[in-house]
Amino acid sequence: MIGVLIVDDDFMVAKVHSAFVAGLDGFEVVGTATTGAQALQEVQRLSPDLVLLDIYLPDMTGLDVLRRLRADGSDVDVVVISAARDVDSIRTALHGGVLHYLVKPFDRRTFEERLRQYAALRGELTRIDVAAQSDVDRMFGVSRGSAAPTVATPKGITPQTLELVRTALADAGEEGLSASECSERTGLARVSARRYLEQLVAQHQADVRQRYGTAGRPERRFTLRSPRPVDRGLKDRNDR
């Protein structure tokens, strides 16, 4: 069984996530924590396999918890589950070695997919002793949630950067982003930003439209597609 520690300052959200975890074969909730300090104590006491970590905590941020865990030598697996959409938070989380970053609100299917992908990654790591490049590529695809994409990911497109661009697009809302604006927000070159935006369109995660100005060529603007509706009560709690 994969032991999961759930860290969220909202008791009801933690309860909902606990029910999601309990409904998955091979997973069990070993504990919950509502503060950063408690999370650090429970990781040491319970030795979970996986921490589902919110960023907004009352005493410190989840990113601070992540830094403390790594500074203390903990190699516990972490998936961030948070309403924080800013690129800096995502970049810091990636640097801290998180396996995925799940943005609230989300539906149960998305939650379960991420945990199944995590279980698949653990299975890959226990199945082999020496990895070939194809094994490494497959494992990194699983860890970032792209083991079975709807559209094949072209060479040179990394799941981490694709998630970075997707989050920047989500943060832009209905106004969306041009390739130049995406470049400014993410630090990517304009050509690279456009390539990642077009990949999101190819994967049916984003839409593109032409916006005509008073002069010059029309501007292509990209917007993230709206997620599938979720239960209103869960959405309100997840938005915290």
Short mmCIF file of C-alpha atoms in Angstrom, two decimals:
data_model
loop_
_atom_site.label_atom_id
_atom_site.label_comp_id
_atom_site.label_asym_id
_atom_site.label_seq_id
_atom_site.Cartn_x
_atom_site.Cartn_y
_atom_site.Cartn_z
CA MET A 1 0.00 0.00 0.00
CA ILE A 2 1.08 3.55 -0.74
CA GLY A 3 0.81 5.64 2.42
CA VAL A 4 -0.45 9.19 1.84
CA LEU A 5 -0.19 12.21 4.13
CA ILE A 6 -2.67 14.98 3.28
CA VAL A 7 -1.65 18.54 4.18
CA ASP A 8 -4.40 21.18 3.89
CA ASP A 9 -5.54 23.87 6.30
CA ASP A 10 -9.20 23.30 5.37
CA PHE A 11 -10.57 20.31 7.28
CA MET A 12 -13.39 19.70 4.81
CA VAL A 13 -11.06 19.76 1.79
CA ALA A 14 -8.74 17.31 3.55
CA LYS A 15 -11.74 15.09 4.26
CA VAL A 16 -12.80 15.11 0.61
CA HIS A 17 -9.27 14.34 -0.58
CA SER A 18 -9.04 11.54 2.01
CA ALA A 19 -12.19 10.00 0.53
CA PHE A 20 -10.70 10.25 -2.96
CA VAL A 21 -7.52 8.49 -1.83
CA ALA A 22 -9.44 5.81 0.07
CA GLY A 23 -11.37 4.99 -3.10
CA LEU A 24 -8.20 4.08 -5.01
CA ASP A 25 -6.79 0.57 -4.88
CA GLY A 26 -3.29 0.44 -3.45
CA PHE A 27 -3.52 3.73 -1.53
CA GLU A 28 -4.28 4.54 2.09
CA VAL A 29 -4.36 7.76 4.10
CA VAL A 30 -1.89 7.47 6.96
CA GLY A 31 -2.50 10.95 8.37
CA THR A 32 -3.54 14.55 7.84
CA ALA A 33 -1.99 17.87 8.84
CA THR A 34 -3.43 21.39 8.86
CA THR A 35 -0.23 23.41 9.43
CA GLY A 36 3.29 23.37 8.07
CA ALA A 37 4.79 22.51 11.46
CA GLN A 38 2.41 19.59 11.87
CA ALA A 39 3.20 18.39 8.35
CA LEU A 40 6.92 18.29 9.14
CA GLN A 41 6.25 16.37 12.36
CA GLU A 42 3.94 13.88 10.66
CA VAL A 43 6.39 13.17 7.85
CA GLN A 44 9.00 12.29 10.45
CA ARG A 45 6.57 10.27 12.58
CA LEU A 46 4.61 8.43 9.89
CA SER A 47 7.16 8.09 7.07
CA PRO A 48 4.54 8.37 4.31
CA ASP A 49 5.32 7.44 0.73
CA LEU A 50 3.52 10.47 -0.68
CA VAL A 51 2.59 13.93 0.63
CA LEU A 52 -0.30 15.84 -0.94
CA LEU A 53 0.77 19.36 -0.09
CA ASP A 54 -1.23 22.59 -0.18
CA ILE A 55 0.71 25.85 -0.51
CA TYR A 56 -1.58 28.08 1.57
CA LEU A 57 -0.99 27.10 5.20
CA PRO A 58 -1.47 29.27 8.31
CA ASP A 59 2.06 29.20 9.73
CA MET A 60 4.26 28.79 6.64
CA THR A 61 3.77 28.11 2.96
CA GLY A 62 3.79 24.65 1.51
CA LEU A 63 6.89 25.68 -0.41
CA ASP A 64 8.58 26.40 2.92
CA VAL A 65 7.55 22.93 4.07
CA LEU A 66 9.06 21.49 0.90
CA ARG A 67 12.34 23.36 1.45
CA ARG A 68 12.52 22.17 5.08
CA LEU A 69 11.87 18.57 4.06
CA ARG A 70 14.68 18.63 1.51
CA ALA A 71 17.03 20.47 3.87
CA ASP A 72 16.39 17.76 6.47
CA GLY A 73 17.30 15.09 3.93
CA SER A 74 13.77 13.78 3.38
CA ASP A 75 13.19 12.19 -0.01
CA VAL A 76 9.45 11.72 0.49
CA ASP A 77 7.48 12.07 -2.74
CA VAL A 78 5.39 15.25 -2.98
CA VAL A 79 2.47 16.31 -5.15
CA VAL A 80 1.36 19.92 -4.70
CA ILE A 81 -2.40 20.48 -4.60
CA SER A 82 -3.14 24.19 -4.44
CA ALA A 83 -5.08 27.14 -5.81
CA ALA A 84 -1.75 28.98 -6.27
CA ARG A 85 -1.32 29.54 -10.01
CA ASP A 86 1.64 31.93 -10.11
CA VAL A 87 4.58 30.76 -12.15
CA ASP A 88 7.10 31.43 -9.35
CA SER A 89 5.33 28.95 -7.07
CA ILE A 90 5.30 26.31 -9.78
CA ARG A 91 8.95 26.89 -10.61
CA THR A 92 9.93 26.65 -6.93
CA ALA A 93 7.90 23.47 -6.53
CA LEU A 94 9.62 21.90 -9.54
CA HIS A 95 13.02 22.85 -8.14
CA GLY A 96 11.99 21.16 -4.90
CA GLY A 97 11.41 17.90 -6.74
CA VAL A 98 7.61 17.67 -6.72
CA LEU A 99 6.22 14.98 -8.98
CA HIS A 100 3.18 16.97 -9.99
CA TYR A 101 1.36 20.24 -9.40
CA LEU A 102 -2.42 19.95 -9.36
CA VAL A 103 -4.26 23.28 -9.55
CA LYS A 104 -7.52 23.71 -7.62
CA PRO A 105 -10.34 23.40 -8.43
CA PHE A 106 -10.30 19.98 -10.09
CA ASP A 107 -12.61 17.01 -10.40
CA ARG A 108 -12.24 13.57 -8.88
CA ARG A 109 -11.20 12.00 -12.18
CA THR A 110 -8.23 14.36 -12.51
CA PHE A 111 -7.18 13.68 -8.92
CA GLU A 112 -7.36 9.93 -9.42
CA GLU A 113 -5.44 10.11 -12.71
CA ARG A 114 -2.54 11.88 -11.01
CA LEU A 115 -2.35 9.31 -8.24
CA ARG A 116 -2.53 6.42 -10.69
CA GLN A 117 0.29 8.00 -12.67
CA TYR A 118 2.29 8.27 -9.45
CA ALA A 119 1.63 4.59 -8.71
CA ALA A 120 2.79 3.74 -12.23
CA LEU A 121 6.02 5.66 -11.64
CA ARG A 122 6.68 3.75 -8.40
CA GLY A 123 6.05 0.53 -10.25
CA GLU A 124 8.56 1.46 -12.93
CA LEU A 125 11.20 2.28 -10.32
CA THR A 126 10.77 -1.09 -8.57
CA ARG A 127 10.53 -3.11 -11.78
CA ILE A 128 14.04 -2.45 -13.08
CA ASP A 129 17.52 -2.22 -11.55
CA VAL A 130 19.35 -0.56 -14.45
CA ALA A 131 17.50 1.87 -16.69
CA ALA A 132 17.93 2.35 -20.42
CA GLN A 133 17.22 5.78 -21.91
CA SER A 134 13.80 4.57 -23.04
CA ASP A 135 13.04 3.59 -19.42
CA VAL A 136 14.12 7.02 -18.19
CA ASP A 137 12.01 8.78 -20.82
CA ARG A 138 8.99 6.69 -19.91
CA MET A 139 9.42 7.29 -16.18
CA PHE A 140 9.76 11.03 -16.57
CA GLY A 141 6.67 11.03 -18.73
CA VAL A 142 4.76 9.18 -16.03
CA SER A 143 6.00 11.47 -13.27
CA ARG A 144 4.70 14.59 -15.02
CA GLY A 145 1.41 13.03 -16.00
CA SER A 146 2.07 12.49 -19.69
CA ALA A 147 2.42 8.73 -19.92
CA ALA A 148 -0.53 8.46 -22.27
CA PRO A 149 -1.17 11.84 -23.86
CA THR A 150 -4.02 12.33 -26.30
CA VAL A 151 -1.57 13.77 -28.80
CA ALA A 152 2.03 12.59 -28.98
CA THR A 153 4.43 15.11 -27.49
CA PRO A 154 6.92 16.31 -30.13
CA LYS A 155 10.64 16.11 -29.57
CA GLY A 156 11.92 19.07 -27.58
CA ILE A 157 8.67 19.60 -25.64
CA THR A 158 9.16 18.81 -21.96
CA PRO A 159 6.21 18.07 -19.63
CA GLN A 160 7.60 20.44 -16.97
CA THR A 161 7.75 23.44 -19.30
CA LEU A 162 4.40 22.55 -20.84
CA GLU A 163 2.86 22.69 -17.36
CA LEU A 164 4.58 26.01 -16.73
CA VAL A 165 3.04 27.49 -19.89
CA ARG A 166 -0.35 25.93 -19.15
CA THR A 167 -0.41 27.56 -15.73
CA ALA A 168 0.61 30.96 -17.14
CA LEU A 169 -2.26 30.63 -19.58
CA ALA A 170 -4.68 29.73 -16.80
CA ASP A 171 -3.53 32.75 -14.82
CA ALA A 172 -4.27 35.01 -17.80
CA GLY A 173 -7.95 34.07 -17.76
CA GLU A 174 -10.32 34.95 -20.60
CA GLU A 175 -7.96 37.58 -22.01
CA GLY A 176 -5.43 34.90 -22.80
CA LEU A 177 -1.84 35.44 -23.91
CA SER A 178 0.06 36.13 -27.07
CA ALA A 179 3.36 34.32 -27.63
CA SER A 180 5.23 37.50 -26.62
CA GLU A 181 3.25 37.86 -23.37
CA CYS A 182 3.75 34.19 -22.57
CA SER A 183 7.47 34.68 -23.15
CA GLU A 184 7.54 37.54 -20.64
CA ARG A 185 5.64 35.55 -17.98
CA THR A 186 7.60 32.33 -18.25
CA GLY A 187 11.09 33.48 -19.25
CA LEU A 188 11.00 31.37 -22.42
CA ALA A 189 12.12 32.65 -25.77
CA ARG A 190 9.21 33.91 -27.87
CA VAL A 191 9.65 31.11 -30.42
CA SER A 192 9.65 28.49 -27.66
CA ALA A 193 6.64 30.04 -25.94
CA ARG A 194 4.67 29.92 -29.22
CA ARG A 195 5.64 26.30 -29.76
CA TYR A 196 4.41 25.30 -26.30
CA LEU A 197 1.19 27.27 -26.75
CA GLU A 198 0.53 25.52 -30.04
CA GLN A 199 1.19 22.18 -28.37
CA LEU A 200 -1.52 22.94 -25.80
CA VAL A 201 -3.88 23.66 -28.70
CA ALA A 202 -2.91 20.34 -30.30
CA GLN A 203 -3.69 18.57 -27.02
CA HIS A 204 -7.11 20.29 -26.86
CA GLN A 205 -6.14 22.11 -23.67
CA ALA A 206 -6.17 25.58 -25.24
CA ASP A 207 -7.85 27.57 -28.00
CA VAL A 208 -6.37 30.16 -30.35
CA ARG A 209 -8.04 33.12 -32.01
CA GLN A 210 -7.00 36.02 -34.19
CA ARG A 211 -7.31 39.55 -32.79
CA TYR A 212 -7.22 42.31 -35.35
CA GLY A 213 -5.78 45.71 -34.47
CA THR A 214 -5.85 49.00 -36.27
CA ALA A 215 -2.77 48.20 -38.32
CA GLY A 216 -0.34 45.44 -39.05
CA ARG A 217 -0.76 41.67 -38.87
CA PRO A 218 -3.48 40.13 -36.66
CA GLU A 219 -2.33 38.91 -33.27
CA ARG A 220 -2.82 35.27 -32.29
CA ARG A 221 -4.10 34.93 -28.71
CA PHE A 222 -4.25 31.68 -26.77
CA THR A 223 -6.74 30.89 -23.98
CA LEU A 224 -6.96 27.86 -21.74
CA ARG A 225 -10.05 25.74 -22.20
CA SER A 226 -12.42 25.76 -19.23
CA PRO A 227 -12.28 22.63 -17.02
CA ARG A 228 -15.26 20.34 -16.73
CA PRO A 229 -17.76 21.60 -14.10
CA VAL A 230 -17.35 20.15 -10.61
CA ASP A 231 -19.55 19.98 -7.54
CA ARG A 232 -20.11 23.56 -6.36
CA GLY A 233 -19.52 22.80 -2.69
CA LEU A 234 -16.23 21.07 -3.40
CA LYS A 235 -15.19 23.91 -5.73
CA ASP A 236 -15.78 26.54 -3.05
CA ARG A 237 -13.68 24.59 -0.55
CA ASN A 238 -10.94 23.80 -3.09
CA ASP A 239 -10.60 27.47 -4.05
CA ARG A 240 -9.18 28.24 -0.62
#
